[in-house]
């Protein structure tokens, strides 16, 4: 594995998953990354990704250095071939090049602007770091994907599923007051397909994910029908892909509560966090026995540790 920006970068998914599970049993295996440096660059806010990545690096013996580049760094220019006579003080070519000299692995968080779909979906910012740093790049959530979250999600499903049959996994849209990226939903779908899970997506009309991500996964616009017999319900809001970045619905009947779970197979409830209580998921479901969102968050450490281990060894 040279980089970790999507499932396509993973050579052996089972091996990576097993490594993450092994790190959860024993986080302090021989410190293979002693003396190595991991840069964690945030253009956007984070709680879990930031902390879990730092802990993961430390568990391996590496030093993690965080830069909130949007706040503490120079404003970056990503356009080539222009005179930099505006408010951008540093070009990505130099910024990424310098970070490539300081670090052994570089993690980047770059959210989409949700204005220009083509610009977001070409992953211009992430690709600039890939092109100009010269070192392995880890996506800490990009415009279209959140692979560290997806690896932790897959790990969480595996450890909560002792049966031999494939679990029915339902990814359900839920309401939100803000326009959120499609990255978590896109990425979760990609990883569930790669892991050969029985996945169904349910969302209101107008919220279908990009066809390059949902491929031939069934999309059901009737949430109750989709939830029937589910073993895992993954709840997430995303803004419209077709009407790019728009909030088309705030239908509160899609907010997951215990009533929604009645038609499931006693489904576990998942969310990547942060979650708005009483809006995306009701308190009763988040505080109930089926909620495994904190397991997902815990597993973010071991997912990141498995990825850093692979890139630093
Ligand atoms: N799930 C997740 O990535 O959380 P943060 O945005 O807090 O990092």
PDB file of C-alpha atoms and ligand atoms in Angstrom:
ATOM      1  CA  UNK A   1       0.000   0.000   0.000  1.00  0.00           C
ATOM      2  CA  UNK A   2       1.515   3.328  -1.118  1.00  0.00           C
ATOM      3  CA  UNK A   3      -1.231   5.695   0.028  1.00  0.00           C
ATOM      4  CA  UNK A   4      -4.552   5.363   1.865  1.00  0.00           C
ATOM      5  CA  UNK A   5      -7.125   7.556   0.158  1.00  0.00           C
ATOM      6  CA  UNK A   6      -9.772   5.001  -0.844  1.00  0.00           C
ATOM      7  CA  UNK A   7     -10.506   1.270  -0.838  1.00  0.00           C
ATOM      8  CA  UNK A   8      -8.626   1.103  -4.164  1.00  0.00           C
ATOM      9  CA  UNK A   9      -5.358   1.709  -2.307  1.00  0.00           C
ATOM     10  CA  UNK A  10      -5.839  -1.414  -0.163  1.00  0.00           C
ATOM     11  CA  UNK A  11      -4.085  -4.503  -1.531  1.00  0.00           C
ATOM     12  CA  UNK A  12      -5.470  -6.987   1.002  1.00  0.00           C
ATOM     13  CA  UNK A  13      -8.601  -5.868   2.867  1.00  0.00           C
ATOM     14  CA  UNK A  14      -8.787  -8.949   5.107  1.00  0.00           C
ATOM     15  CA  UNK A  15      -5.156  -8.517   6.160  1.00  0.00           C
ATOM     16  CA  UNK A  16      -5.681  -4.832   6.974  1.00  0.00           C
ATOM     17  CA  UNK A  17      -8.842  -5.612   8.923  1.00  0.00           C
ATOM     18  CA  UNK A  18      -7.150  -8.417  10.839  1.00  0.00           C
ATOM     19  CA  UNK A  19      -4.250  -6.103  11.656  1.00  0.00           C
ATOM     20  CA  UNK A  20      -6.657  -3.523  13.089  1.00  0.00           C
ATOM     21  CA  UNK A  21      -8.365  -6.224  15.161  1.00  0.00           C
ATOM     22  CA  UNK A  22      -4.958  -7.458  16.386  1.00  0.00           C
ATOM     23  CA  UNK A  23      -3.979  -3.921  17.423  1.00  0.00           C
ATOM     24  CA  UNK A  24      -7.206  -3.664  19.412  1.00  0.00           C
ATOM     25  CA  UNK A  25      -6.158  -6.770  21.382  1.00  0.00           C
ATOM     26  CA  UNK A  26      -2.606  -5.520  21.822  1.00  0.00           C
ATOM     27  CA  UNK A  27      -2.058  -1.898  20.840  1.00  0.00           C
ATOM     28  CA  UNK A  28       1.576  -1.885  21.885  1.00  0.00           C
ATOM     29  CA  UNK A  29       3.088  -4.497  19.636  1.00  0.00           C
ATOM     30  CA  UNK A  30       6.775  -3.885  18.817  1.00  0.00           C
ATOM     31  CA  UNK A  31       7.080  -0.188  18.069  1.00  0.00           C
ATOM     32  CA  UNK A  32       7.781  -0.527  14.375  1.00  0.00           C
ATOM     33  CA  UNK A  33       7.642   3.197  13.740  1.00  0.00           C
ATOM     34  CA  UNK A  34      10.052   4.418  16.371  1.00  0.00           C
ATOM     35  CA  UNK A  35      11.683   7.652  15.200  1.00  0.00           C
ATOM     36  CA  UNK A  36       9.140   8.160  12.392  1.00  0.00           C
ATOM     37  CA  UNK A  37       7.062  11.321  12.063  1.00  0.00           C
ATOM     38  CA  UNK A  38       3.409  11.539  11.045  1.00  0.00           C
ATOM     39  CA  UNK A  39       2.035  14.923   9.946  1.00  0.00           C
ATOM     40  CA  UNK A  40      -1.693  15.449  10.451  1.00  0.00           C
ATOM     41  CA  UNK A  41      -2.914  18.431   8.438  1.00  0.00           C
ATOM     42  CA  UNK A  42      -6.432  19.745   9.017  1.00  0.00           C
ATOM     43  CA  UNK A  43      -8.143  22.216   6.737  1.00  0.00           C
ATOM     44  CA  UNK A  44     -11.397  21.515   8.627  1.00  0.00           C
ATOM     45  CA  UNK A  45     -12.516  20.688  12.198  1.00  0.00           C
ATOM     46  CA  UNK A  46     -12.182  17.241  13.760  1.00  0.00           C
ATOM     47  CA  UNK A  47     -12.420  15.493  17.115  1.00  0.00           C
ATOM     48  CA  UNK A  48     -12.166  11.739  16.445  1.00  0.00           C
ATOM     49  CA  UNK A  49      -9.896  11.724  13.417  1.00  0.00           C
ATOM     50  CA  UNK A  50      -7.461  14.096  15.026  1.00  0.00           C
ATOM     51  CA  UNK A  51      -7.249  12.302  18.374  1.00  0.00           C
ATOM     52  CA  UNK A  52      -7.430   8.719  17.105  1.00  0.00           C
ATOM     53  CA  UNK A  53      -4.694   9.369  14.525  1.00  0.00           C
ATOM     54  CA  UNK A  54      -2.410  10.876  17.154  1.00  0.00           C
ATOM     55  CA  UNK A  55      -2.979   7.949  19.520  1.00  0.00           C
ATOM     56  CA  UNK A  56      -2.467   5.462  16.675  1.00  0.00           C
ATOM     57  CA  UNK A  57       0.866   7.022  15.721  1.00  0.00           C
ATOM     58  CA  UNK A  58       2.000   7.085  19.358  1.00  0.00           C
ATOM     59  CA  UNK A  59       1.016   3.429  19.843  1.00  0.00           C
ATOM     60  CA  UNK A  60       3.411   2.573  17.001  1.00  0.00           C
ATOM     61  CA  UNK A  61       6.216   4.628  18.528  1.00  0.00           C
ATOM     62  CA  UNK A  62       5.909   7.435  15.944  1.00  0.00           C
ATOM     63  CA  UNK A  63       5.565  11.109  16.713  1.00  0.00           C
ATOM     64  CA  UNK A  64       2.417  12.803  15.431  1.00  0.00           C
ATOM     65  CA  UNK A  65       2.451  16.531  14.726  1.00  0.00           C
ATOM     66  CA  UNK A  66      -0.861  18.288  14.063  1.00  0.00           C
ATOM     67  CA  UNK A  67      -1.229  21.468  12.024  1.00  0.00           C
ATOM     68  CA  UNK A  68      -4.593  23.213  11.713  1.00  0.00           C
ATOM     69  CA  UNK A  69      -3.435  24.693   8.467  1.00  0.00           C
ATOM     70  CA  UNK A  70      -6.600  26.688   7.896  1.00  0.00           C
ATOM     71  CA  UNK A  71      -6.006  28.493  11.204  1.00  0.00           C
ATOM     72  CA  UNK A  72      -2.267  28.367  11.876  1.00  0.00           C
ATOM     73  CA  UNK A  73      -0.681  27.987   8.416  1.00  0.00           C
ATOM     74  CA  UNK A  74      -0.315  30.348   5.473  1.00  0.00           C
ATOM     75  CA  UNK A  75      -3.331  30.559   3.187  1.00  0.00           C
ATOM     76  CA  UNK A  76      -2.616  28.056   0.404  1.00  0.00           C
ATOM     77  CA  UNK A  77      -2.876  28.581  -3.342  1.00  0.00           C
ATOM     78  CA  UNK A  78      -3.821  25.451  -5.307  1.00  0.00           C
ATOM     79  CA  UNK A  79      -3.990  26.974  -8.821  1.00  0.00           C
ATOM     80  CA  UNK A  80      -0.975  26.515 -11.067  1.00  0.00           C
ATOM     81  CA  UNK A  81       0.439  29.086 -13.434  1.00  0.00           C
ATOM     82  CA  UNK A  82      -0.955  32.217 -11.829  1.00  0.00           C
ATOM     83  CA  UNK A  83       0.644  35.302 -10.323  1.00  0.00           C
ATOM     84  CA  UNK A  84       0.034  35.007  -6.592  1.00  0.00           C
ATOM     85  CA  UNK A  85      -1.003  38.620  -6.090  1.00  0.00           C
ATOM     86  CA  UNK A  86      -4.111  37.841  -4.013  1.00  0.00           C
ATOM     87  CA  UNK A  87      -4.500  36.794  -0.372  1.00  0.00           C
ATOM     88  CA  UNK A  88      -2.830  33.334  -0.730  1.00  0.00           C
ATOM     89  CA  UNK A  89       0.710  33.495   0.657  1.00  0.00           C
ATOM     90  CA  UNK A  90       2.030  30.006  -0.145  1.00  0.00           C
ATOM     91  CA  UNK A  91       1.602  27.600  -3.041  1.00  0.00           C
ATOM     92  CA  UNK A  92       0.696  23.968  -2.397  1.00  0.00           C
ATOM     93  CA  UNK A  93       3.784  22.951  -4.393  1.00  0.00           C
ATOM     94  CA  UNK A  94       6.075  24.404  -1.709  1.00  0.00           C
ATOM     95  CA  UNK A  95       3.836  23.661   1.306  1.00  0.00           C
ATOM     96  CA  UNK A  96       3.378  19.975   0.419  1.00  0.00           C
ATOM     97  CA  UNK A  97       7.002  19.696  -0.708  1.00  0.00           C
ATOM     98  CA  UNK A  98       8.242  21.009   2.627  1.00  0.00           C
ATOM     99  CA  UNK A  99       5.961  18.707   4.598  1.00  0.00           C
ATOM    100  CA  UNK A 100       7.287  15.833   2.510  1.00  0.00           C
ATOM    101  CA  UNK A 101      10.775  16.657   3.805  1.00  0.00           C
ATOM    102  CA  UNK A 102       9.626  16.759   7.443  1.00  0.00           C
ATOM    103  CA  UNK A 103       7.347  13.713   7.655  1.00  0.00           C
ATOM    104  CA  UNK A 104       7.314  10.021   6.758  1.00  0.00           C
ATOM    105  CA  UNK A 105       3.515   9.950   6.305  1.00  0.00           C
ATOM    106  CA  UNK A 106       1.118  12.850   5.834  1.00  0.00           C
ATOM    107  CA  UNK A 107      -2.585  12.771   6.750  1.00  0.00           C
ATOM    108  CA  UNK A 108      -4.844  15.398   5.153  1.00  0.00           C
ATOM    109  CA  UNK A 109      -8.401  16.483   5.925  1.00  0.00           C
ATOM    110  CA  UNK A 110     -10.019  18.483   3.128  1.00  0.00           C
ATOM    111  CA  UNK A 111     -13.805  18.845   3.058  1.00  0.00           C
ATOM    112  CA  UNK A 112     -15.661  19.719  -0.159  1.00  0.00           C
ATOM    113  CA  UNK A 113     -17.007  23.227  -0.653  1.00  0.00           C
ATOM    114  CA  UNK A 114     -20.310  21.712  -1.913  1.00  0.00           C
ATOM    115  CA  UNK A 115     -20.613  24.405  -4.598  1.00  0.00           C
ATOM    116  CA  UNK A 116     -18.939  22.936  -7.675  1.00  0.00           C
ATOM    117  CA  UNK A 117     -19.552  19.189  -7.937  1.00  0.00           C
ATOM    118  CA  UNK A 118     -16.930  18.576 -10.588  1.00  0.00           C
ATOM    119  CA  UNK A 119     -14.272  20.443  -8.611  1.00  0.00           C
ATOM    120  CA  UNK A 120     -15.083  18.519  -5.429  1.00  0.00           C
ATOM    121  CA  UNK A 121     -15.316  15.118  -7.116  1.00  0.00           C
ATOM    122  CA  UNK A 122     -11.931  15.527  -8.855  1.00  0.00           C
ATOM    123  CA  UNK A 123     -10.381  15.751  -5.358  1.00  0.00           C
ATOM    124  CA  UNK A 124      -8.228  18.668  -6.385  1.00  0.00           C
ATOM    125  CA  UNK A 125      -6.853  19.400  -2.901  1.00  0.00           C
ATOM    126  CA  UNK A 126      -6.086  15.807  -1.936  1.00  0.00           C
ATOM    127  CA  UNK A 127      -4.460  15.211  -5.326  1.00  0.00           C
ATOM    128  CA  UNK A 128      -2.267  18.281  -4.870  1.00  0.00           C
ATOM    129  CA  UNK A 129      -0.827  16.746  -1.687  1.00  0.00           C
ATOM    130  CA  UNK A 130      -0.409  13.406  -3.501  1.00  0.00           C
ATOM    131  CA  UNK A 131       1.363  15.143  -6.389  1.00  0.00           C
ATOM    132  CA  UNK A 132       3.689  17.430  -4.465  1.00  0.00           C
ATOM    133  CA  UNK A 133       4.568  15.830  -1.090  1.00  0.00           C
ATOM    134  CA  UNK A 134       6.507  12.806  -2.363  1.00  0.00           C
ATOM    135  CA  UNK A 135       5.494  10.719   0.679  1.00  0.00           C
ATOM    136  CA  UNK A 136       2.559   8.397   1.555  1.00  0.00           C
ATOM    137  CA  UNK A 137      -0.712  10.296   1.957  1.00  0.00           C
ATOM    138  CA  UNK A 138      -3.557   9.234   4.262  1.00  0.00           C
ATOM    139  CA  UNK A 139      -7.004  10.721   3.743  1.00  0.00           C
ATOM    140  CA  UNK A 140      -8.369  12.008   7.039  1.00  0.00           C
ATOM    141  CA  UNK A 141     -11.613  12.622   5.068  1.00  0.00           C
ATOM    142  CA  UNK A 142     -11.531  14.188   1.658  1.00  0.00           C
ATOM    143  CA  UNK A 143     -14.202  15.749  -0.528  1.00  0.00           C
ATOM    144  CA  UNK A 144     -15.689  12.401  -1.540  1.00  0.00           C
ATOM    145  CA  UNK A 145     -14.433   9.727   0.876  1.00  0.00           C
ATOM    146  CA  UNK A 146     -13.600   8.940   4.513  1.00  0.00           C
ATOM    147  CA  UNK A 147     -11.692   5.646   4.323  1.00  0.00           C
ATOM    148  CA  UNK A 148     -10.365   5.588   7.904  1.00  0.00           C
ATOM    149  CA  UNK A 149     -13.961   5.855   9.107  1.00  0.00           C
ATOM    150  CA  UNK A 150     -15.049   3.088   6.734  1.00  0.00           C
ATOM    151  CA  UNK A 151     -12.315   0.729   7.901  1.00  0.00           C
ATOM    152  CA  UNK A 152     -13.374   1.310  11.517  1.00  0.00           C
ATOM    153  CA  UNK A 153     -17.025   0.812  10.511  1.00  0.00           C
ATOM    154  CA  UNK A 154     -16.269  -2.493   8.797  1.00  0.00           C
ATOM    155  CA  UNK A 155     -14.249  -3.609  11.825  1.00  0.00           C
ATOM    156  CA  UNK A 156     -17.179  -2.698  14.104  1.00  0.00           C
ATOM    157  CA  UNK A 157     -19.649  -4.684  12.002  1.00  0.00           C
ATOM    158  CA  UNK A 158     -17.316  -7.707  11.998  1.00  0.00           C
ATOM    159  CA  UNK A 159     -16.891  -7.697  15.773  1.00  0.00           C
ATOM    160  CA  UNK A 160     -20.649  -7.354  16.305  1.00  0.00           C
ATOM    161  CA  UNK A 161     -21.595 -10.163  13.910  1.00  0.00           C
ATOM    162  CA  UNK A 162     -20.865 -13.682  15.163  1.00  0.00           C
ATOM    163  CA  UNK A 163     -23.135 -15.421  12.627  1.00  0.00           C
ATOM    164  CA  UNK A 164     -21.944 -17.062   9.408  1.00  0.00           C
ATOM    165  CA  UNK A 165     -24.633 -15.564   7.136  1.00  0.00           C
ATOM    166  CA  UNK A 166     -24.013 -12.131   5.666  1.00  0.00           C
ATOM    167  CA  UNK A 167     -25.641  -9.392   7.752  1.00  0.00           C
ATOM    168  CA  UNK A 168     -28.161  -7.085   6.131  1.00  0.00           C
ATOM    169  CA  UNK A 169     -26.678  -3.592   6.379  1.00  0.00           C
ATOM    170  CA  UNK A 170     -28.864  -0.548   5.703  1.00  0.00           C
ATOM    171  CA  UNK A 171     -27.369   2.872   5.100  1.00  0.00           C
ATOM    172  CA  UNK A 172     -30.112   5.372   5.830  1.00  0.00           C
ATOM    173  CA  UNK A 173     -30.187   9.089   5.157  1.00  0.00           C
ATOM    174  CA  UNK A 174     -31.422  11.177   8.126  1.00  0.00           C
ATOM    175  CA  UNK A 175     -32.365  14.849   8.364  1.00  0.00           C
ATOM    176  CA  UNK A 176     -29.966  17.676   9.191  1.00  0.00           C
ATOM    177  CA  UNK A 177     -30.175  21.446   9.186  1.00  0.00           C
ATOM    178  CA  UNK A 178     -26.920  21.915   7.264  1.00  0.00           C
ATOM    179  CA  UNK A 179     -25.615  20.715   3.919  1.00  0.00           C
ATOM    180  CA  UNK A 180     -23.145  17.920   4.694  1.00  0.00           C
ATOM    181  CA  UNK A 181     -20.721  16.122   2.357  1.00  0.00           C
ATOM    182  CA  UNK A 182     -21.536  12.751   0.809  1.00  0.00           C
ATOM    183  CA  UNK A 183     -18.048  11.485   1.800  1.00  0.00           C
ATOM    184  CA  UNK A 184     -18.974   9.153   4.674  1.00  0.00           C
ATOM    185  CA  UNK A 185     -21.913   7.624   2.780  1.00  0.00           C
ATOM    186  CA  UNK A 186     -19.884   7.232  -0.448  1.00  0.00           C
ATOM    187  CA  UNK A 187     -17.003   5.638   1.378  1.00  0.00           C
ATOM    188  CA  UNK A 188     -19.156   3.347   3.529  1.00  0.00           C
ATOM    189  CA  UNK A 189     -20.845   2.105   0.361  1.00  0.00           C
ATOM    190  CA  UNK A 190     -17.503   1.444  -1.369  1.00  0.00           C
ATOM    191  CA  UNK A 191     -16.172  -0.493   1.594  1.00  0.00           C
ATOM    192  CA  UNK A 192     -19.354  -2.535   2.082  1.00  0.00           C
ATOM    193  CA  UNK A 193     -19.217  -3.521  -1.594  1.00  0.00           C
ATOM    194  CA  UNK A 194     -15.537  -4.467  -1.265  1.00  0.00           C
ATOM    195  CA  UNK A 195     -16.334  -6.557   1.835  1.00  0.00           C
ATOM    196  CA  UNK A 196     -19.208  -8.244  -0.056  1.00  0.00           C
ATOM    197  CA  UNK A 197     -21.851  -7.154   2.478  1.00  0.00           C
ATOM    198  CA  UNK A 198     -25.604  -7.287   1.822  1.00  0.00           C
ATOM    199  CA  UNK A 199     -26.070  -3.515   1.600  1.00  0.00           C
ATOM    200  CA  UNK A 200     -29.242  -1.503   0.978  1.00  0.00           C
ATOM    201  CA  UNK A 201     -29.305   2.294   0.797  1.00  0.00           C
ATOM    202  CA  UNK A 202     -32.403   4.267   1.706  1.00  0.00           C
ATOM    203  CA  UNK A 203     -32.844   7.978   1.125  1.00  0.00           C
ATOM    204  CA  UNK A 204     -35.534  10.413   0.012  1.00  0.00           C
ATOM    205  CA  UNK A 205     -35.901  11.104  -3.711  1.00  0.00           C
ATOM    206  CA  UNK A 206     -33.218  13.563  -4.786  1.00  0.00           C
ATOM    207  CA  UNK A 207     -30.580  12.155  -2.428  1.00  0.00           C
ATOM    208  CA  UNK A 208     -29.235   9.201  -4.447  1.00  0.00           C
ATOM    209  CA  UNK A 209     -25.465   8.974  -4.161  1.00  0.00           C
ATOM    210  CA  UNK A 210     -23.283   9.234  -7.250  1.00  0.00           C
ATOM    211  CA  UNK A 211     -23.610   6.129  -9.420  1.00  0.00           C
ATOM    212  CA  UNK A 212     -19.816   5.631  -9.298  1.00  0.00           C
ATOM    213  CA  UNK A 213     -20.222   4.928  -5.566  1.00  0.00           C
ATOM    214  CA  UNK A 214     -23.574   3.174  -5.246  1.00  0.00           C
ATOM    215  CA  UNK A 215     -22.964   0.987  -8.309  1.00  0.00           C
ATOM    216  CA  UNK A 216     -25.719  -1.690  -8.254  1.00  0.00           C
ATOM    217  CA  UNK A 217     -26.540  -1.427  -4.524  1.00  0.00           C
ATOM    218  CA  UNK A 218     -30.353  -1.342  -4.138  1.00  0.00           C
ATOM    219  CA  UNK A 219     -31.634   2.172  -3.375  1.00  0.00           C
ATOM    220  CA  UNK A 220     -35.046   2.155  -1.684  1.00  0.00           C
ATOM    221  CA  UNK A 221     -36.913   5.428  -1.217  1.00  0.00           C
ATOM    222  CA  UNK A 222     -39.286   3.897   1.365  1.00  0.00           C
ATOM    223  CA  UNK A 223     -37.246   3.877   4.585  1.00  0.00           C
ATOM    224  CA  UNK A 224     -39.505   1.437   6.473  1.00  0.00           C
ATOM    225  CA  UNK A 225     -39.354  -1.100   3.629  1.00  0.00           C
ATOM    226  CA  UNK A 226     -35.567  -0.799   3.513  1.00  0.00           C
ATOM    227  CA  UNK A 227     -35.172  -1.274   7.266  1.00  0.00           C
ATOM    228  CA  UNK A 228     -37.118  -4.537   7.368  1.00  0.00           C
ATOM    229  CA  UNK A 229     -34.880  -7.353   8.613  1.00  0.00           C
ATOM    230  CA  UNK A 230     -31.814  -5.114   8.924  1.00  0.00           C
ATOM    231  CA  UNK A 231     -29.001  -6.333  11.169  1.00  0.00           C
ATOM    232  CA  UNK A 232     -27.128  -3.023  11.096  1.00  0.00           C
ATOM    233  CA  UNK A 233     -28.567   0.448  10.493  1.00  0.00           C
ATOM    234  CA  UNK A 234     -25.952   3.037   9.555  1.00  0.00           C
ATOM    235  CA  UNK A 235     -27.456   6.485   9.978  1.00  0.00           C
ATOM    236  CA  UNK A 236     -25.989   9.493   8.178  1.00  0.00           C
ATOM    237  CA  UNK A 237     -27.108  12.736   6.628  1.00  0.00           C
ATOM    238  CA  UNK A 238     -25.726  13.863   3.310  1.00  0.00           C
ATOM    239  CA  UNK A 239     -26.659  16.705   0.991  1.00  0.00           C
ATOM    240  CA  UNK A 240     -27.939  16.082  -2.510  1.00  0.00           C
ATOM    241  CA  UNK A 241     -25.521  14.901  -5.196  1.00  0.00           C
ATOM    242  CA  UNK A 242     -27.908  15.527  -8.105  1.00  0.00           C
ATOM    243  CA  UNK A 243     -28.871  19.001  -6.856  1.00  0.00           C
ATOM    244  CA  UNK A 244     -25.353  19.411  -5.672  1.00  0.00           C
ATOM    245  CA  UNK A 245     -24.861  20.488  -2.075  1.00  0.00           C
ATOM    246  CA  UNK A 246     -28.531  21.370  -1.548  1.00  0.00           C
ATOM    247  CA  UNK A 247     -30.744  20.465   1.425  1.00  0.00           C
ATOM    248  CA  UNK A 248     -33.913  19.206  -0.287  1.00  0.00           C
ATOM    249  CA  UNK A 249     -35.622  17.671   2.738  1.00  0.00           C
ATOM    250  CA  UNK A 250     -35.636  17.978   6.496  1.00  0.00           C
ATOM    251  CA  UNK A 251     -38.260  15.259   6.904  1.00  0.00           C
ATOM    252  CA  UNK A 252     -38.082  14.373  10.595  1.00  0.00           C
ATOM    253  CA  UNK A 253     -39.820  11.044  10.046  1.00  0.00           C
ATOM    254  CA  UNK A 254     -36.428   9.831   8.733  1.00  0.00           C
ATOM    255  CA  UNK A 255     -34.764  10.547  12.129  1.00  0.00           C
ATOM    256  CA  UNK A 256     -34.030   7.119  13.627  1.00  0.00           C
ATOM    257  CA  UNK A 257     -35.787   6.192  16.869  1.00  0.00           C
ATOM    258  CA  UNK A 258     -36.879   2.945  18.504  1.00  0.00           C
ATOM    259  CA  UNK A 259     -40.025   2.795  16.373  1.00  0.00           C
ATOM    260  CA  UNK A 260     -37.866   2.518  13.248  1.00  0.00           C
ATOM    261  CA  UNK A 261     -35.981  -0.411  14.760  1.00  0.00           C
ATOM    262  CA  UNK A 262     -39.153  -2.467  15.350  1.00  0.00           C
ATOM    263  CA  UNK A 263     -39.105  -3.828  11.786  1.00  0.00           C
ATOM    264  CA  UNK A 264     -35.396  -4.712  11.945  1.00  0.00           C
ATOM    265  CA  UNK A 265     -33.683  -7.849  13.190  1.00  0.00           C
ATOM    266  CA  UNK A 266     -32.847  -6.110  16.489  1.00  0.00           C
ATOM    267  CA  UNK A 267     -30.426  -4.006  14.443  1.00  0.00           C
ATOM    268  CA  UNK A 268     -27.341  -2.351  15.798  1.00  0.00           C
ATOM    269  CA  UNK A 269     -27.365   1.411  15.269  1.00  0.00           C
ATOM    270  CA  UNK A 270     -24.286   3.048  13.805  1.00  0.00           C
ATOM    271  CA  UNK A 271     -23.182   6.630  13.198  1.00  0.00           C
ATOM    272  CA  UNK A 272     -19.731   8.032  12.434  1.00  0.00           C
ATOM    273  CA  UNK A 273     -20.214  11.031  14.769  1.00  0.00           C
ATOM    274  CA  UNK A 274     -20.570  13.881  15.429  1.00  0.00           C
ATOM    275  CA  UNK A 275     -24.324  13.286  15.623  1.00  0.00           C
ATOM    276  CA  UNK A 276     -27.034  15.819  16.358  1.00  0.00           C
ATOM    277  CA  UNK A 277     -29.242  14.166  18.971  1.00  0.00           C
ATOM    278  CA  UNK A 278     -32.973  14.474  18.494  1.00  0.00           C
ATOM    279  CA  UNK A 279     -32.465  15.438  14.870  1.00  0.00           C
ATOM    280  CA  UNK A 280     -30.461  12.701  13.112  1.00  0.00           C
ATOM    281  CA  UNK A 281     -31.007  10.000  15.763  1.00  0.00           C
ATOM    282  CA  UNK A 282     -33.334  10.126  18.744  1.00  0.00           C
ATOM    283  CA  UNK A 283     -31.877   9.888  22.267  1.00  0.00           C
ATOM    284  CA  UNK A 284     -33.732   6.622  22.884  1.00  0.00           C
ATOM    285  CA  UNK A 285     -31.814   4.918  20.054  1.00  0.00           C
ATOM    286  CA  UNK A 286     -28.439   6.472  20.880  1.00  0.00           C
ATOM    287  CA  UNK A 287     -28.761   5.612  24.559  1.00  0.00           C
ATOM    288  CA  UNK A 288     -30.299   2.189  23.947  1.00  0.00           C
ATOM    289  CA  UNK A 289     -28.633  -1.238  24.011  1.00  0.00           C
ATOM    290  CA  UNK A 290     -28.315  -1.460  20.227  1.00  0.00           C
ATOM    291  CA  UNK A 291     -26.163   1.636  19.746  1.00  0.00           C
ATOM    292  CA  UNK A 292     -22.558   0.882  18.763  1.00  0.00           C
ATOM    293  CA  UNK A 293     -21.436   4.367  17.728  1.00  0.00           C
ATOM    294  CA  UNK A 294     -18.878   4.559  20.545  1.00  0.00           C
ATOM    295  CA  UNK A 295     -17.392   1.223  19.410  1.00  0.00           C
ATOM    296  CA  UNK A 296     -16.986   2.749  15.964  1.00  0.00           C
ATOM    297  CA  UNK A 297     -15.212   5.754  17.448  1.00  0.00           C
ATOM    298  CA  UNK A 298     -12.961   3.517  19.565  1.00  0.00           C
ATOM    299  CA  UNK A 299     -12.081   1.444  16.515  1.00  0.00           C
ATOM    300  CA  UNK A 300     -10.884   4.569  14.720  1.00  0.00           C
ATOM    301  CA  UNK A 301      -7.649   4.244  16.737  1.00  0.00           C
ATOM    302  CA  UNK A 302      -6.947   0.707  15.545  1.00  0.00           C
ATOM    303  CA  UNK A 303      -7.994   1.402  11.962  1.00  0.00           C
ATOM    304  CA  UNK A 304      -5.529   4.288  11.831  1.00  0.00           C
ATOM    305  CA  UNK A 305      -2.883   2.195  13.569  1.00  0.00           C
ATOM    306  CA  UNK A 306      -3.232  -0.579  10.974  1.00  0.00           C
ATOM    307  CA  UNK A 307      -2.934   1.956   8.154  1.00  0.00           C
ATOM    308  CA  UNK A 308       0.078   3.793   9.613  1.00  0.00           C
ATOM    309  CA  UNK A 309       1.702   0.436  10.368  1.00  0.00           C
ATOM    310  CA  UNK A 310       1.356  -0.558   6.720  1.00  0.00           C
ATOM    311  CA  UNK A 311       2.709   2.746   5.407  1.00  0.00           C
ATOM    312  CA  UNK A 312       5.576   3.121   7.895  1.00  0.00           C
ATOM    313  CA  UNK A 313       6.927  -0.424   8.100  1.00  0.00           C
TER     314      UNK A 313
HETATM  315  N1  LIG B   1     -16.130  10.694  12.368  1.00  0.00           N
HETATM  316  C1  LIG B   1     -15.193  11.662  12.273  1.00  0.00           C
HETATM  317  O1  LIG B   1     -14.393  11.713  11.326  1.00  0.00           O
HETATM  318  O2  LIG B   1     -15.183  12.515  13.317  1.00  0.00           O
HETATM  319  P1  LIG B   1     -14.395  13.887  13.359  1.00  0.00           P
HETATM  320  O3  LIG B   1     -14.965  14.744  12.246  1.00  0.00           O
HETATM  321  O4  LIG B   1     -14.621  14.463  14.706  1.00  0.00           O
HETATM  322  O5  LIG B   1     -12.950  13.620  13.088  1.00  0.00           O
END
